mmCIF file of C-alpha atoms in Angstrom:
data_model
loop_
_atom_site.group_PDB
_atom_site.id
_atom_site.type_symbol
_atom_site.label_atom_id
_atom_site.label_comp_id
_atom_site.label_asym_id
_atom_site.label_seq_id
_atom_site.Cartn_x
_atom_site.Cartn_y
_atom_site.Cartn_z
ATOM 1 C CA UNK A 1 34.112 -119.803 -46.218
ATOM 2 C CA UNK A 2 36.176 -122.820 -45.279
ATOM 3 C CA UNK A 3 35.183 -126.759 -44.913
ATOM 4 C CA UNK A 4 32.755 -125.933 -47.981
ATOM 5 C CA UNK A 5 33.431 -129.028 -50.361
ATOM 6 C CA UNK A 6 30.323 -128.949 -52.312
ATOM 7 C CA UNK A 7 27.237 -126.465 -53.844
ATOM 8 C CA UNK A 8 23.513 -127.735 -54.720
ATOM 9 C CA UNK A 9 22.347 -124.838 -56.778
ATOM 10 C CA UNK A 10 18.462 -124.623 -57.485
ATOM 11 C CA UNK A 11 17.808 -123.415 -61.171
ATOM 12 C CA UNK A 12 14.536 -120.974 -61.942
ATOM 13 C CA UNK A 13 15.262 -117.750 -60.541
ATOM 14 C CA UNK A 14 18.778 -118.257 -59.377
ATOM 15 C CA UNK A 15 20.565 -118.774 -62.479
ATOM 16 C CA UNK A 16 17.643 -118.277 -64.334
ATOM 17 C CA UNK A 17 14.343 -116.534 -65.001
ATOM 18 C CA UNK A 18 11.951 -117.979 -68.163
ATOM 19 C CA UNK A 19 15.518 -119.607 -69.132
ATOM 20 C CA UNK A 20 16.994 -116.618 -69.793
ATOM 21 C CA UNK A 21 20.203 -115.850 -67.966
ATOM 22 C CA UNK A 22 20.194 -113.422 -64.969
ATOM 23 C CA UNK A 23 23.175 -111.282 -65.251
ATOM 24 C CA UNK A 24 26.872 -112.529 -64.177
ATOM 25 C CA UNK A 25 25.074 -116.064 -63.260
ATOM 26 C CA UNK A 26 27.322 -117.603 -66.427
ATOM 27 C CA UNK A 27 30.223 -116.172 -65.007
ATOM 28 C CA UNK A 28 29.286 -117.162 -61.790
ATOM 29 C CA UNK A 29 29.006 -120.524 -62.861
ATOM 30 C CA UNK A 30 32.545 -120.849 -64.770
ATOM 31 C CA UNK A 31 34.074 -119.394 -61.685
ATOM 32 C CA UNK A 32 32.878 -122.813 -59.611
ATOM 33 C CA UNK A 33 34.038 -124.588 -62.578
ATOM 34 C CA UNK A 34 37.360 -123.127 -62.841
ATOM 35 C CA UNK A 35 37.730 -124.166 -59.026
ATOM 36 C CA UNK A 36 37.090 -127.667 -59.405
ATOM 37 C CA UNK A 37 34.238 -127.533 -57.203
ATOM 38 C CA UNK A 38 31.745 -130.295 -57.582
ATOM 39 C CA UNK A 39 27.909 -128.947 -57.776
ATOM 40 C CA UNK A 40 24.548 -130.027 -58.489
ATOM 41 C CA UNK A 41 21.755 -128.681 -59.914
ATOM 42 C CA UNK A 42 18.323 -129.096 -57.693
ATOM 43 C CA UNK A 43 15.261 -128.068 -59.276
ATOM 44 C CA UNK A 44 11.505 -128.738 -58.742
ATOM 45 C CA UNK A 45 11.060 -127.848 -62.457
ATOM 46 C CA UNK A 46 8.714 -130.444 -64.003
ATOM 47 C CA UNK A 47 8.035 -128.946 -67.521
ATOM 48 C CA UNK A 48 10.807 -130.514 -69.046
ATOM 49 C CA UNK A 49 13.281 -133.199 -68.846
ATOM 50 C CA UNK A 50 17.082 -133.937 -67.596
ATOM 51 C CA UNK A 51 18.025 -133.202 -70.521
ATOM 52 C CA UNK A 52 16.419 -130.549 -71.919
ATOM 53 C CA UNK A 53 17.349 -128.758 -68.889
ATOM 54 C CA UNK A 54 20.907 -128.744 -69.349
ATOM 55 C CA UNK A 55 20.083 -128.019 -73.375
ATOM 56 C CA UNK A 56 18.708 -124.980 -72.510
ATOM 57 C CA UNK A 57 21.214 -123.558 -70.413
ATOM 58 C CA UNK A 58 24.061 -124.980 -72.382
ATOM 59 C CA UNK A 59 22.417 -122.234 -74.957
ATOM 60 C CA UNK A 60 22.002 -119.820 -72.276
ATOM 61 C CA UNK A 61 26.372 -120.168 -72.069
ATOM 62 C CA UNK A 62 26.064 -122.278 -68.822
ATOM 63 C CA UNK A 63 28.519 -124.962 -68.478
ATOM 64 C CA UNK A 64 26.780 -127.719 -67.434
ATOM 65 C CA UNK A 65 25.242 -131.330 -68.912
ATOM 66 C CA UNK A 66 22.438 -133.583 -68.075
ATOM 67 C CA UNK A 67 24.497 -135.811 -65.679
ATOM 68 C CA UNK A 68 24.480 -132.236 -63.225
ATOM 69 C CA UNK A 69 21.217 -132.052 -62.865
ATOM 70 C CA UNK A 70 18.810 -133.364 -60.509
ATOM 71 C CA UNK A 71 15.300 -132.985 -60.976
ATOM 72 C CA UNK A 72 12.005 -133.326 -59.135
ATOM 73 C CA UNK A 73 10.968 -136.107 -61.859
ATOM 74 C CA UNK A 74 13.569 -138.145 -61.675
ATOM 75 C CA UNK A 75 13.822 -137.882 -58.041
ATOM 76 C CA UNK A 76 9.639 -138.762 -58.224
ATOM 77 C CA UNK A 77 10.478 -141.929 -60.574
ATOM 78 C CA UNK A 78 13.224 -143.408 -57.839
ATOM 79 C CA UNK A 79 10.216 -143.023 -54.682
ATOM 80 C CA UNK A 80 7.082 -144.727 -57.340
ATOM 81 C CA UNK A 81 9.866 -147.559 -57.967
ATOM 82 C CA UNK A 82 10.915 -147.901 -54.344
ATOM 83 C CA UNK A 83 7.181 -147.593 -52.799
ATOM 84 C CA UNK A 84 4.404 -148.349 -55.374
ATOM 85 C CA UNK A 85 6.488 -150.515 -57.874
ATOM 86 C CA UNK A 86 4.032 -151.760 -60.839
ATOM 87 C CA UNK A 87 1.715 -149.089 -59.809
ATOM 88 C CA UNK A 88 -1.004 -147.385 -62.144
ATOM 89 C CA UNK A 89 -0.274 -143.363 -62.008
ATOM 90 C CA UNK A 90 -1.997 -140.769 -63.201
ATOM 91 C CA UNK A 91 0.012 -137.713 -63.525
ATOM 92 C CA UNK A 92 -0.951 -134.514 -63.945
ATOM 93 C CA UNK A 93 1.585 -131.738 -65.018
ATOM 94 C CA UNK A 94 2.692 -128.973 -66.948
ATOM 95 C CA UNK A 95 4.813 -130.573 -69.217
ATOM 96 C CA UNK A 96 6.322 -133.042 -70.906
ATOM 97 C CA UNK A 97 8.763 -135.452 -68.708
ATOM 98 C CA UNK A 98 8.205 -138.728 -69.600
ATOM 99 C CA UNK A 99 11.600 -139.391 -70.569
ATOM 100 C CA UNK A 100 12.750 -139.062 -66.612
ATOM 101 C CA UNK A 101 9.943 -141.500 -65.550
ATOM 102 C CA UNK A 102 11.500 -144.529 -66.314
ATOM 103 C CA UNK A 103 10.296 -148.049 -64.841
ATOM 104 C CA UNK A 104 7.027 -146.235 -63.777
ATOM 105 C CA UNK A 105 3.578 -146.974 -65.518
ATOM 106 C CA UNK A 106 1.666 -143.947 -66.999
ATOM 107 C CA UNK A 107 -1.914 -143.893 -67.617
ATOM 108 C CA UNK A 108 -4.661 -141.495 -69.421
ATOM 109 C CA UNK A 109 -7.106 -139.479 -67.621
ATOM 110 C CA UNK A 110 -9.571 -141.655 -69.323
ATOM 111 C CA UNK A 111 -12.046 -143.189 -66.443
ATOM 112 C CA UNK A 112 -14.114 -145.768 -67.492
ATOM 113 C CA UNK A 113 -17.950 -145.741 -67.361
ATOM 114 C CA UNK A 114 -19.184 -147.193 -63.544
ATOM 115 C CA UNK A 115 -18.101 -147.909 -60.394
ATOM 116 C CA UNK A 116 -16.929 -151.408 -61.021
ATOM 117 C CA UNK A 117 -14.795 -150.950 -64.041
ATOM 118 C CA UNK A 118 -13.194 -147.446 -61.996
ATOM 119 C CA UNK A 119 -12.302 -150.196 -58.954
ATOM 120 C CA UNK A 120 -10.565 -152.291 -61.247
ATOM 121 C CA UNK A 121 -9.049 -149.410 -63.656
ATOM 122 C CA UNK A 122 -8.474 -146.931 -61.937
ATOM 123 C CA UNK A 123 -4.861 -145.178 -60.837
ATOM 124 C CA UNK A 124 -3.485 -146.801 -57.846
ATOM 125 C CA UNK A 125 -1.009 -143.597 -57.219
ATOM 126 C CA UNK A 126 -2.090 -140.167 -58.472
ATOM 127 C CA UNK A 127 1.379 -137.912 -59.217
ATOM 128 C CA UNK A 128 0.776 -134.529 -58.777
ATOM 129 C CA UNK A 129 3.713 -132.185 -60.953
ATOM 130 C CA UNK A 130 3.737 -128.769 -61.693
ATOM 131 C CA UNK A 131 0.807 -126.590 -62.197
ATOM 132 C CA UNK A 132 -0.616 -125.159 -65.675
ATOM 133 C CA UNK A 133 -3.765 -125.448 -67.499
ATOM 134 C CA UNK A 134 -3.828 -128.685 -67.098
ATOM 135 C CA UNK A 135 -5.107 -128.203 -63.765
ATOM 136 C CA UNK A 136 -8.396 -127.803 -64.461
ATOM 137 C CA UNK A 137 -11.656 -127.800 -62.254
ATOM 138 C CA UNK A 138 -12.835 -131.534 -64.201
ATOM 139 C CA UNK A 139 -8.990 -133.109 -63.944
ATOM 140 C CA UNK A 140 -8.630 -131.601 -60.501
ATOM 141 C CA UNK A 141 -11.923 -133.216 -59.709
ATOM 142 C CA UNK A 142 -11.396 -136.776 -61.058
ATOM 143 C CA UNK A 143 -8.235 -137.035 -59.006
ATOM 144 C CA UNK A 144 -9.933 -136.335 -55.914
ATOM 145 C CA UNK A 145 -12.706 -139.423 -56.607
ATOM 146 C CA UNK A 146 -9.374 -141.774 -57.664
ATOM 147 C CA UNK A 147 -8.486 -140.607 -53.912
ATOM 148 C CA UNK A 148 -11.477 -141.484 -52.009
ATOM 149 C CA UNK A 149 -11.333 -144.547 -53.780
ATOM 150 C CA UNK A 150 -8.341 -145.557 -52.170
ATOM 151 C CA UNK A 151 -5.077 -143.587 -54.463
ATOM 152 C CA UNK A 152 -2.027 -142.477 -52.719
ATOM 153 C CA UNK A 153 -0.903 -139.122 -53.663
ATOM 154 C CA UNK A 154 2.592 -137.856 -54.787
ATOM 155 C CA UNK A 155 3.253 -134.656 -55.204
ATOM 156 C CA UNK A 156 6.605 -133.332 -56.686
ATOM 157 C CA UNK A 157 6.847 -129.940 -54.807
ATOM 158 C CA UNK A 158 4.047 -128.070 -53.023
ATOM 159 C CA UNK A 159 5.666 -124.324 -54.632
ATOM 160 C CA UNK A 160 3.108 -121.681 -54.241
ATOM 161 C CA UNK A 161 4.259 -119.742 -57.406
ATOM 162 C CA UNK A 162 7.456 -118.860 -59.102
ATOM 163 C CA UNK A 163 8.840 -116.443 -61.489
ATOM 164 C CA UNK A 164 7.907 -115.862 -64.783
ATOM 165 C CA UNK A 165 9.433 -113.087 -66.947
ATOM 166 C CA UNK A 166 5.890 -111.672 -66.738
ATOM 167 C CA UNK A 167 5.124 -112.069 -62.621
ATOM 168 C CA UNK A 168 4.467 -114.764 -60.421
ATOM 169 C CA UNK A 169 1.586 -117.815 -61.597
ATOM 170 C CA UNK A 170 0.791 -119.879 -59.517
ATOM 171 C CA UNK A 171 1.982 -123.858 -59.246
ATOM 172 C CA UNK A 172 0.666 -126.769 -57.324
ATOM 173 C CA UNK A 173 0.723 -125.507 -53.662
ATOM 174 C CA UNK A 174 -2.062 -123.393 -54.269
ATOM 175 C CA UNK A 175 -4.337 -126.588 -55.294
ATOM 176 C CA UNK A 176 -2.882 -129.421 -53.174
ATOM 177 C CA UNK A 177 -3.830 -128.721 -49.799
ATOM 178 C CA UNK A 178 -7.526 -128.450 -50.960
ATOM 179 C CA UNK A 179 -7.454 -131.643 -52.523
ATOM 180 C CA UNK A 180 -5.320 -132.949 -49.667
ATOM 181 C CA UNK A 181 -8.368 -131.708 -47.319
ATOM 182 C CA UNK A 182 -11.103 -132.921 -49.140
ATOM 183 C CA UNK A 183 -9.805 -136.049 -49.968
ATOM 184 C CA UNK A 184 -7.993 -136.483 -46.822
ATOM 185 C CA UNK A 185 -5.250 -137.729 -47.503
ATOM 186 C CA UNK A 186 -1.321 -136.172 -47.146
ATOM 187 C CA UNK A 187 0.389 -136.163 -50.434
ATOM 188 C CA UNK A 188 4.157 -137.622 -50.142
ATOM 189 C CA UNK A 189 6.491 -134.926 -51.470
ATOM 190 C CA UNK A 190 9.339 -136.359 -53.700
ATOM 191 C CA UNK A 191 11.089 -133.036 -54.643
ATOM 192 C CA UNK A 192 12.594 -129.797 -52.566
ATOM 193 C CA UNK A 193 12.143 -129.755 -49.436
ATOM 194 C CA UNK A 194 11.647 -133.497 -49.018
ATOM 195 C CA UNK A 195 14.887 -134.683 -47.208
ATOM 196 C CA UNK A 196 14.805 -137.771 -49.716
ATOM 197 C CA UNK A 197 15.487 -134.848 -52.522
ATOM 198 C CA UNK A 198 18.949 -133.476 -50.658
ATOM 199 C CA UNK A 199 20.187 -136.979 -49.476
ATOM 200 C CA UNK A 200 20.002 -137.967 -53.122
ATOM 201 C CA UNK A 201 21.751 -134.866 -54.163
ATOM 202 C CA UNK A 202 24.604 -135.460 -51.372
ATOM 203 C CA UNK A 203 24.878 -138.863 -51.973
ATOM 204 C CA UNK A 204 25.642 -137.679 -56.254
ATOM 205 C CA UNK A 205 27.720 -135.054 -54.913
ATOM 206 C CA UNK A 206 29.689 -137.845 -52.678
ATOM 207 C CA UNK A 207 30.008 -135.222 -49.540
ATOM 208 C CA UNK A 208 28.157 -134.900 -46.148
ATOM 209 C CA UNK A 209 25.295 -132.099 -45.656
ATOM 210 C CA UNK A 210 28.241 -130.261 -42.996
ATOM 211 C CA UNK A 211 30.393 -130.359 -46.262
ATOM 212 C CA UNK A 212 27.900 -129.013 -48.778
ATOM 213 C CA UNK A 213 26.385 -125.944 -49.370
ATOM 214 C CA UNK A 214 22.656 -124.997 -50.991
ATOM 215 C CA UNK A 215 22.152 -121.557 -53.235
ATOM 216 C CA UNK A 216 18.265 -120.860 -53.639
ATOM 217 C CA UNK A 217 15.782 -117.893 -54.048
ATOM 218 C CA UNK A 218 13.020 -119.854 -52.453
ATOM 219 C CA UNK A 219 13.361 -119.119 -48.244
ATOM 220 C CA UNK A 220 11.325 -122.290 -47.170
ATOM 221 C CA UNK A 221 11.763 -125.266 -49.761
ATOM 222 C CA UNK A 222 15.201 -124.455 -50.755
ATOM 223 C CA UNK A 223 17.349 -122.306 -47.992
ATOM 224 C CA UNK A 224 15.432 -123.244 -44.497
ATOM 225 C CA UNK A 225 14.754 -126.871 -45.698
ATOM 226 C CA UNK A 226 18.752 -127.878 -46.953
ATOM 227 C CA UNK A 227 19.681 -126.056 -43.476
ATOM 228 C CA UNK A 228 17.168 -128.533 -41.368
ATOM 229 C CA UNK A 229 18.968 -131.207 -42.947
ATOM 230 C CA UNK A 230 22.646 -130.066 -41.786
ATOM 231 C CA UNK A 231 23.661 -127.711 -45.091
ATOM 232 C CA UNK A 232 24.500 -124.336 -45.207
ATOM 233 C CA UNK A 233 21.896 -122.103 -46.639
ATOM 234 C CA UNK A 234 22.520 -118.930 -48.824
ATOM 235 C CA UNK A 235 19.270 -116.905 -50.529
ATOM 236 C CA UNK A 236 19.566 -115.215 -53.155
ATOM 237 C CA UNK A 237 17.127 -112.020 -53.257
ATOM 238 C CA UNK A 238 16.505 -112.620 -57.276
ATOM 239 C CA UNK A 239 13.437 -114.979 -58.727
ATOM 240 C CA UNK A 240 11.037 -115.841 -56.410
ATOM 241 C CA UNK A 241 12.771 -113.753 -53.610
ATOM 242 C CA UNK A 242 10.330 -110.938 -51.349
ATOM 243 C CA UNK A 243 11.068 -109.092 -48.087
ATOM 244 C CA UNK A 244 8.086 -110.158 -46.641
ATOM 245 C CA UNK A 245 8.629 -113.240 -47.116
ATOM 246 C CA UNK A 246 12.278 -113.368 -46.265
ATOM 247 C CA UNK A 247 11.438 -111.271 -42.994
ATOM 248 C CA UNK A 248 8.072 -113.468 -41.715
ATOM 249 C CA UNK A 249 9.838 -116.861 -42.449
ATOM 250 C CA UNK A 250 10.335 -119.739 -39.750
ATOM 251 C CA UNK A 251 14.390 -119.287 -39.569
ATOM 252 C CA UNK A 252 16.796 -117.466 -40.877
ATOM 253 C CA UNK A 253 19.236 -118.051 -43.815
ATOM 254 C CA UNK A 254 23.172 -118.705 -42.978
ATOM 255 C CA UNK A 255 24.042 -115.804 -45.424
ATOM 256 C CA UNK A 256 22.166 -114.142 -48.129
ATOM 257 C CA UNK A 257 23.014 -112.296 -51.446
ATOM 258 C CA UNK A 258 21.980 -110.260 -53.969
ATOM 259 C CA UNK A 259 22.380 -112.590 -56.571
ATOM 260 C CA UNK A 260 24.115 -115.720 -57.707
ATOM 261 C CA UNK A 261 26.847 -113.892 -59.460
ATOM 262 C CA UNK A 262 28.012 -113.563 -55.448
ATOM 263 C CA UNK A 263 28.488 -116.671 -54.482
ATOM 264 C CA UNK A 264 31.904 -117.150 -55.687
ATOM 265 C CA UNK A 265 32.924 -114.357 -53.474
ATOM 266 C CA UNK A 266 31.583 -115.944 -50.198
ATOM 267 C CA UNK A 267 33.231 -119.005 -51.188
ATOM 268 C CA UNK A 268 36.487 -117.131 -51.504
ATOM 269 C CA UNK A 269 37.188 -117.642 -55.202
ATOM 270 C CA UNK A 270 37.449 -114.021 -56.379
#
């Protein structure tokens, strides 16, 4: 492939799957490396932080630091400073990422006793990360009465599932348009496929969406979405990745492989 100057490469189930290495993805990896070509990692992962992220697959062999990685978090803590800055927000989410919220206000689930003292505490942006117990029936429920009182929602993906090394569980796109309905309201997306997510990744990257390239087992948010905003798409049929869904999806992907370890092949760097 020619004109290529750039590759945003999503992380659970393309290099990954429950942080373990999928096989020839290190290689893969130190291929891209060898070449000099600048990439960025784009993940809606919100279980753990910047850097954790690159810990891990430092350990997993992959040669890559904090300052490669772009996460649904951080991308969440630029939009709450931009849009809602000095906001209250609730978030709820399967993990720990703190760390990559900087210069945004958390607070507890607590909700004070009567309707006055909820008016005056109460969230002013509800942040919606991913799914895990913590999504449970009473937390679920106390976000939608912060809604109708008046909360904007955020959302940092709206994945149906993903990969585990033990099948698919489900993440927040399997609760958020219920809440969005009964609350209604329409959350504001902040990571993959929001067009916010990619610009930020070009504009790390320093190339133009014609220039760049996106690697991703997830047909909508990742492949479809980076091509509706100009950059070449390329699934991967490992993580998340079904024929069905591949085969009943809105477009079709530029090019698609079996697996990561391919991708310095269509690039041309064998």
């Amino acid at each position: 492939m020619k004109g290529i100057g750039a590759v945003l490469i999503d992380i659970d189930g393309v290099l990954t799957v429950s942080w373990k290495a999928l096989p020839g993805a290190v290689e893969a990896m130190e291929r891209l490396r060898a070449a000099d070509l600048p990439l960025v990692l784009v993940t809606n992962t919100t279980s753990r932080t910047r850097a954790a992220v690159a810990g891990r697959l430092a350990r997993e062999g992959f040669p890559v630091g904090a300052d490669d990685i772009l996460t649904a978090p951080t991308a969440t803590a630029a939009y709450l400073r931009a849009h809602h800055p000095a906001a209250r927000c609730l978030l709820i989410n399967s993990g720990e990422v703190g760390a990559d919220l900087a210069g945004v206000e958390l607070v507890g689930e607590g909700e004070p006793e009567g309707e006055g003292a909820a008016g005056r505490d109460a969230p002013d942006v509800i942040v919606f990360g991913g799914a895990g117990p913590e999504f449970s029936y009473p937390v679920l429920n106390r976000a939608f009465r912060h809604l109708q009182r008046g909360a904007h929602l955020v959302a940092m993906h709206r994945n149906l599932y993903w990969r585990t090394a033990d099948g698919f569980d489900l993440d927040t796109g399997a609760f958020l348009p219920g809440l969005e309905r009964a609350a209604g309201v329409t959350a504001t997306v902040t990571g993959k496929p929001s067009p916010a997510f990619f610009d930020t990744a070009l504009a790390h990257l320093g190339v133009p969406a014609s220039e760049a390239l996106m690697v991703g087992d997830d047909i909508e948010s990742d492949v479809l979405a980076a091509q509706r905003h100009g950059i070449t798409g390329v699934l991967v049929k490992t993580g998340k990745y079904l024929p069905e869904t591949h085969r009943t999806a809105d477009g079709t992907p530029d090019h698609v492989l079996d697996s990561f370890a391919g991708l310095p092949g269509l690039l041309g760097y064998t």
